[in-house]
CSV table of C-alpha atoms in Angstrom, one decimal:
chain,number,residue,atom,x,y,z
A,7,MET,CA,169.4,153.5,112.4
A,8,GLY,CA,168.7,153.8,116.1
A,9,THR,CA,172.1,154.7,116.6
A,10,ILE,CA,171.2,157.2,119.5
A,11,PHE,CA,170.1,153.7,121.4
A,12,PHE,CA,173.3,152.4,120.7
A,13,GLU,CA,175.4,155.1,121.7
A,14,LEU,CA,173.4,155.5,125.0
A,15,ALA,CA,173.5,151.7,125.9
A,16,LEU,CA,177.5,151.7,125.0
A,17,THR,CA,178.0,154.9,127.6
A,18,LEU,CA,176.1,153.4,130.5
A,19,TYR,CA,177.6,149.8,129.9
A,20,PHE,CA,180.8,151.9,130.1
A,21,ALA,CA,179.9,153.4,133.3
A,22,GLY,CA,179.0,150.2,134.8
A,23,PHE,CA,182.2,148.8,133.2
A,24,LEU,CA,184.0,150.9,135.5
A,25,LEU,CA,182.3,150.4,138.5
A,26,SER,CA,182.7,146.6,138.1
A,27,ILE,CA,186.5,147.1,137.7
A,28,ALA,CA,186.6,149.4,140.9
A,29,GLY,CA,184.7,146.9,143.0
A,30,ILE,CA,186.9,144.1,141.8
A,31,VAL,CA,190.2,146.3,142.3
A,32,ARG,CA,188.8,147.1,145.8
A,33,LYS,CA,187.6,143.4,146.7
A,34,LYS,CA,184.2,145.0,147.6
A,35,ASP,CA,180.6,144.7,146.4
A,36,ASP,CA,179.0,148.4,147.8
A,37,LEU,CA,179.0,149.1,143.9
A,38,ASP,CA,176.8,146.2,142.7
A,39,LYS,CA,173.4,147.6,142.7
A,40,ALA,CA,174.8,150.8,140.9
A,41,VAL,CA,176.0,148.5,138.6
A,42,PHE,CA,172.9,146.2,138.2
A,43,PHE,CA,170.7,149.7,137.4
A,44,LEU,CA,173.3,150.7,135.2
A,45,THR,CA,173.3,147.7,133.2
A,46,LEU,CA,169.7,147.4,133.4
A,47,ILE,CA,168.8,150.7,131.6
A,48,GLY,CA,171.4,150.1,129.3
A,49,PHE,CA,170.1,146.8,128.2
A,50,CYS,CA,166.7,148.3,127.7
A,51,LEU,CA,168.2,150.8,125.5
A,52,HIS,CA,170.4,148.0,123.8
A,53,THR,CA,167.2,146.0,123.1
A,54,PHE,CA,165.4,148.7,121.5
A,55,TYR,CA,168.4,149.4,118.9
A,56,LEU,CA,168.3,145.6,118.0
A,57,PHE,CA,164.7,145.8,117.5
A,58,ILE,CA,164.6,148.7,115.4
A,59,ARG,CA,167.5,147.1,113.2
A,60,TYR,CA,165.4,143.6,112.7
A,61,ILE,CA,162.1,145.6,111.8
A,62,LYS,CA,163.9,148.3,109.3
A,63,SER,CA,166.2,144.9,107.8
A,64,GLY,CA,163.7,142.5,107.9
A,65,GLN,CA,166.7,140.0,108.9
A,66,ALA,CA,168.1,139.1,112.6
A,67,PRO,CA,170.7,141.4,113.8
A,68,VAL,CA,173.6,139.4,113.8
A,69,PHE,CA,174.8,139.0,110.1
A,70,SER,CA,177.7,141.5,110.3
A,71,MET,CA,180.8,141.7,112.7
A,72,HIS,CA,179.1,144.8,114.3
A,73,GLU,CA,175.6,143.0,114.7
A,74,ALA,CA,177.6,139.7,115.9
A,75,ASN,CA,179.5,141.5,118.4
A,76,SER,CA,176.4,143.7,119.5
A,77,TYR,CA,174.0,141.0,119.9
A,78,PHE,CA,176.5,138.6,121.7
A,79,ALA,CA,177.1,141.6,124.4
A,80,TRP,CA,173.2,141.7,124.6
A,81,CYS,CA,173.2,138.1,125.3
A,82,ILE,CA,175.8,137.9,127.9
A,83,LEU,CA,174.0,140.8,129.8
A,84,LEU,CA,170.3,139.2,129.6
A,85,ILE,CA,172.3,136.0,131.1
A,86,SER,CA,173.9,138.0,133.6
A,87,LEU,CA,171.2,140.0,134.6
A,88,MET,CA,168.8,136.8,135.1
A,89,LEU,CA,171.6,135.3,137.3
A,90,ARG,CA,171.8,138.1,139.3
A,91,VAL,CA,167.7,138.1,139.7
A,92,SER,CA,167.6,134.4,140.2
A,93,TYR,CA,170.6,133.6,142.6
A,94,LYS,CA,170.8,136.8,144.3
A,95,THR,CA,174.7,136.6,143.6
A,96,LYS,CA,176.5,139.6,143.1
A,97,VAL,CA,178.5,138.7,140.4
A,98,VAL,CA,176.8,140.6,137.4
A,99,ASN,CA,179.9,142.3,137.2
A,100,PHE,CA,182.1,140.2,135.5
A,101,GLY,CA,179.3,139.6,133.1
A,102,VAL,CA,179.1,143.7,132.6
A,103,ILE,CA,182.8,143.4,131.7
A,104,LEU,CA,182.6,140.9,129.1
A,105,GLY,CA,179.6,142.3,127.5
A,106,PHE,CA,181.0,145.9,127.4
A,107,SER,CA,184.1,144.3,126.0
A,108,PHE,CA,182.0,142.8,123.0
A,109,MET,CA,179.8,146.0,122.6
A,110,PHE,CA,182.8,148.2,122.6
A,111,VAL,CA,184.4,146.1,119.8
A,112,SER,CA,181.3,146.1,117.6
A,113,ALA,CA,181.4,150.1,117.8
A,114,PHE,CA,184.5,150.0,115.5
A,115,PHE,CA,182.8,148.1,112.6
A,116,PRO,CA,180.7,149.5,109.9
A,117,ARG,CA,177.1,149.6,111.1
A,118,GLY,CA,175.5,149.7,107.8
A,119,ILE,CA,172.7,146.7,107.1
A,120,PRO,CA,174.7,143.8,105.7
A,121,TYR,CA,173.2,142.4,102.5
A,122,LEU,CA,172.5,138.7,102.5
A,123,LYS,CA,171.5,136.8,99.3
A,124,PRO,CA,167.7,136.1,98.9
A,125,GLU,CA,167.8,132.4,99.7
A,126,LEU,CA,169.4,133.1,103.0
A,127,LYS,CA,166.6,135.7,103.9
A,128,SER,CA,164.8,132.9,105.9
A,129,LEU,CA,162.9,132.8,109.4
A,130,TRP,CA,164.9,129.6,109.7
A,131,ILE,CA,168.3,131.0,109.5
A,132,ASP,CA,167.3,133.8,111.7
A,133,ILE,CA,166.4,131.2,114.3
A,134,HIS,CA,169.5,129.5,113.8
A,135,ALA,CA,172.1,132.4,113.8
A,136,LEU,CA,170.4,133.8,117.0
A,137,MET,CA,170.2,130.6,118.7
A,138,ALA,CA,173.7,129.8,118.1
A,139,VAL,CA,174.9,133.1,119.5
A,140,PHE,CA,172.9,133.0,122.4
A,141,GLY,CA,174.2,129.0,123.2
A,142,ILE,CA,177.6,130.4,122.9
A,143,ALA,CA,176.9,133.3,125.0
A,144,LEU,CA,175.6,130.7,127.7
A,145,PHE,CA,179.0,128.8,127.2
A,146,SER,CA,181.0,131.7,127.4
A,147,LEU,CA,179.5,132.6,130.8
A,148,ALA,CA,180.1,128.9,132.2
A,149,PHE,CA,183.6,129.6,131.2
A,150,VAL,CA,183.7,132.8,133.5
A,151,PHE,CA,182.2,130.9,136.0
A,152,SER,CA,184.5,127.8,135.8
A,153,VAL,CA,187.6,130.3,136.0
A,154,LEU,CA,185.9,132.2,139.2
A,155,TYR,CA,185.5,128.6,140.7
A,156,LEU,CA,188.9,127.5,140.2
A,157,VAL,CA,189.9,131.3,141.8
A,158,GLN,CA,187.7,130.8,144.7
A,159,GLU,CA,188.6,126.9,145.5
A,160,LYS,CA,192.5,128.0,145.3
A,161,ALA,CA,191.8,130.9,147.5
A,162,ILE,CA,190.0,128.6,150.0
A,163,LYS,CA,192.7,126.0,150.1
A,164,ALA,CA,195.3,128.7,150.7
A,165,LYS,CA,193.0,130.0,153.6
A,166,LYS,CA,192.7,133.6,152.2
A,167,PHE,CA,189.3,134.4,153.1
A,168,GLY,CA,189.4,137.9,152.1
A,169,GLY,CA,190.4,139.4,148.8
A,170,PHE,CA,187.9,137.6,146.1
A,171,GLY,CA,186.3,135.8,148.3
A,172,ASN,CA,184.3,138.8,149.5
A,173,ILE,CA,182.5,139.3,146.1
A,174,LEU,CA,182.4,135.6,144.8
A,175,PRO,CA,179.6,133.4,145.9
A,176,SER,CA,180.6,129.8,147.7
A,177,LEU,CA,181.8,127.1,145.4
A,178,GLU,CA,178.6,125.4,145.7
A,179,ILE,CA,176.8,128.4,144.1
A,180,LEU,CA,179.5,128.5,141.4
A,181,ASP,CA,179.2,125.0,140.6
A,182,LYS,CA,175.4,124.9,140.5
A,183,ILE,CA,175.3,128.0,138.1
A,184,ASN,CA,178.0,126.5,135.9
A,185,PHE,CA,175.8,123.7,135.7
A,186,ARG,CA,172.7,125.5,134.8
A,187,LEU,CA,174.6,127.4,132.0
A,188,ILE,CA,175.5,124.3,130.5
A,189,PHE,CA,172.2,122.6,131.2
A,190,TRP,CA,170.4,125.2,129.1
A,191,GLY,CA,173.1,126.3,126.8
A,192,PHE,CA,173.7,122.9,125.1
A,193,PRO,CA,170.1,121.9,124.2
A,194,ILE,CA,169.8,125.5,122.9
A,195,TYR,CA,173.2,125.3,120.9
A,196,THR,CA,172.3,121.7,119.5
A,197,THR,CA,168.9,123.0,118.4
A,198,ALA,CA,170.8,125.9,116.5
A,199,LEU,CA,172.9,123.5,114.7
A,200,ILE,CA,170.1,121.0,113.7
A,201,VAL,CA,168.4,123.9,112.4
A,202,GLY,CA,171.4,125.3,110.5
A,203,LEU,CA,172.1,122.1,109.0
A,204,VAL,CA,168.9,121.4,107.6
A,205,LYS,CA,169.0,124.7,105.8
A,206,TYR,CA,172.3,124.5,104.8
A,207,LEU,CA,171.8,120.9,103.2
A,208,SER,CA,168.9,122.3,101.4
A,209,LEU,CA,170.9,124.8,100.0
A,210,LEU,CA,174.2,123.7,99.1
A,211,GLY,CA,174.1,120.0,99.4
A,212,PHE,CA,176.6,117.8,101.0
A,213,LEU,CA,179.5,120.4,101.2
A,214,PHE,CA,182.2,120.7,103.6
A,215,ASP,CA,182.2,123.9,105.5
A,216,PRO,CA,185.1,124.6,108.0
A,217,LYS,CA,182.6,126.3,110.6
A,218,GLU,CA,180.1,123.1,110.1
A,219,ILE,CA,182.8,120.9,110.8
A,220,TRP,CA,184.4,122.9,113.5
A,221,SER,CA,181.0,123.5,115.5
A,222,PHE,CA,180.4,119.5,115.1
A,223,LEU,CA,183.5,118.8,117.0
A,224,THR,CA,182.6,121.6,119.4
A,225,TRP,CA,179.3,119.8,119.9
A,226,ILE,CA,180.9,116.6,120.7
A,227,VAL,CA,182.9,118.1,123.6
A,228,TYR,CA,179.7,120.1,125.1
A,229,LEU,CA,177.9,116.7,124.3
A,230,SER,CA,180.4,114.9,126.8
A,231,ILE,CA,180.3,117.9,129.4
A,232,PHE,CA,176.5,117.9,129.2
A,233,TYR,CA,176.4,113.9,130.0
A,234,LEU,CA,179.1,114.0,132.4
A,235,ARG,CA,177.3,116.8,134.6
A,236,VAL,CA,173.8,115.5,134.1
A,237,LYS,CA,175.0,112.1,135.4
A,238,GLU,CA,176.8,113.6,138.0
A,239,ASP,CA,180.2,111.5,137.6
A,240,TRP,CA,182.2,115.0,137.0
A,241,ARG,CA,181.6,117.8,139.3
A,242,LYS,CA,183.1,121.1,140.7
A,243,LYS,CA,187.0,121.0,139.6
A,244,LYS,CA,187.0,118.6,136.7
A,245,ALA,CA,183.9,119.9,135.3
A,246,ALA,CA,185.6,123.5,135.5
A,247,TYR,CA,188.5,122.5,133.5
A,248,LEU,CA,186.5,120.7,131.0
A,249,THR,CA,184.3,123.9,130.6
A,250,ILE,CA,187.4,126.3,130.0
A,251,PHE,CA,188.9,123.6,127.4
A,252,ALA,CA,185.5,123.5,125.5
A,253,PHE,CA,185.2,127.4,125.4
A,254,LEU,CA,188.6,127.6,123.7
A,255,LEU,CA,187.2,125.5,120.7
A,256,VAL,CA,184.0,127.9,120.8
A,257,ILE,CA,186.9,131.1,120.3
A,258,PHE,CA,188.7,129.5,117.8
A,259,GLY,CA,185.6,128.6,115.8
A,260,PHE,CA,184.3,132.2,115.9
A,261,PHE,CA,187.8,133.7,115.3
A,262,GLY,CA,190.1,131.3,114.0
A,263,ILE,CA,187.9,129.7,111.5
A,264,ASN,CA,186.8,133.0,110.3
A,265,LEU,CA,190.1,134.5,109.8
A,266,LEU,CA,191.8,131.3,108.6
A,267,THR,CA,189.7,129.9,106.2
A,268,GLU,CA,186.7,130.8,103.7
A,269,SER,CA,183.4,129.6,105.1
A,270,PHE,CA,179.9,130.4,104.3
A,271,HIS,CA,179.3,131.5,108.0
A,272,LYS,CA,181.9,134.3,107.7
A,273,PRO,CA,180.4,137.4,108.8
A,274,LEU,CA,180.4,140.6,106.6
């Protein structure tokens, strides 16, 4: 079912991944344009693959481990390409590395269409799932840019103006991108939680699902980040550390909850 598009996209992402690693190791950005175009072509093919799965299955392509990882990679790469165009910064390489990693993982899971109970085949369930993963993708890249901010700050304090300083934007740009990712990620994630909660209550009533509880706790942390950043009380280094902490909660919610508990949200 559109497998050829998946394989071609994976191959192009892999080429972009290798060039990205080479650029980081060499601490030069001369391969940036090649990485950008390889990623863009791969992204278009990846989009076709997801669209074909949606048309054939009639449900969002995000309900199995293969689909979840593939769609998550798609979100990461879409955001990375948008950042590349919007901010003219040559940091798409880091997004390609992260995106390819999840795309590569998705290749090892069964690619069949997951079975969903009839009551779960709903436009609102699709919207909830797609928006939740997209919000997490924004948070993931905010985490990446927080780490890059701390790396760049450390290099500047140590007066090491070479190395990663050659391929990373200024601290101001890194902080600005981090802010934008949280600024867009929080309302998208919030909307996903509200839609999911309403639909969940209509189906199961007031039952406590571990994923719902952990998602709410994570939302509280990101609410704090969003408030502090908008109020401009926390910027730069403090915001970077808090963003990293929040992302660790997201990772545990995505992997730990699924592995350690029986959750209504467990991917097939």
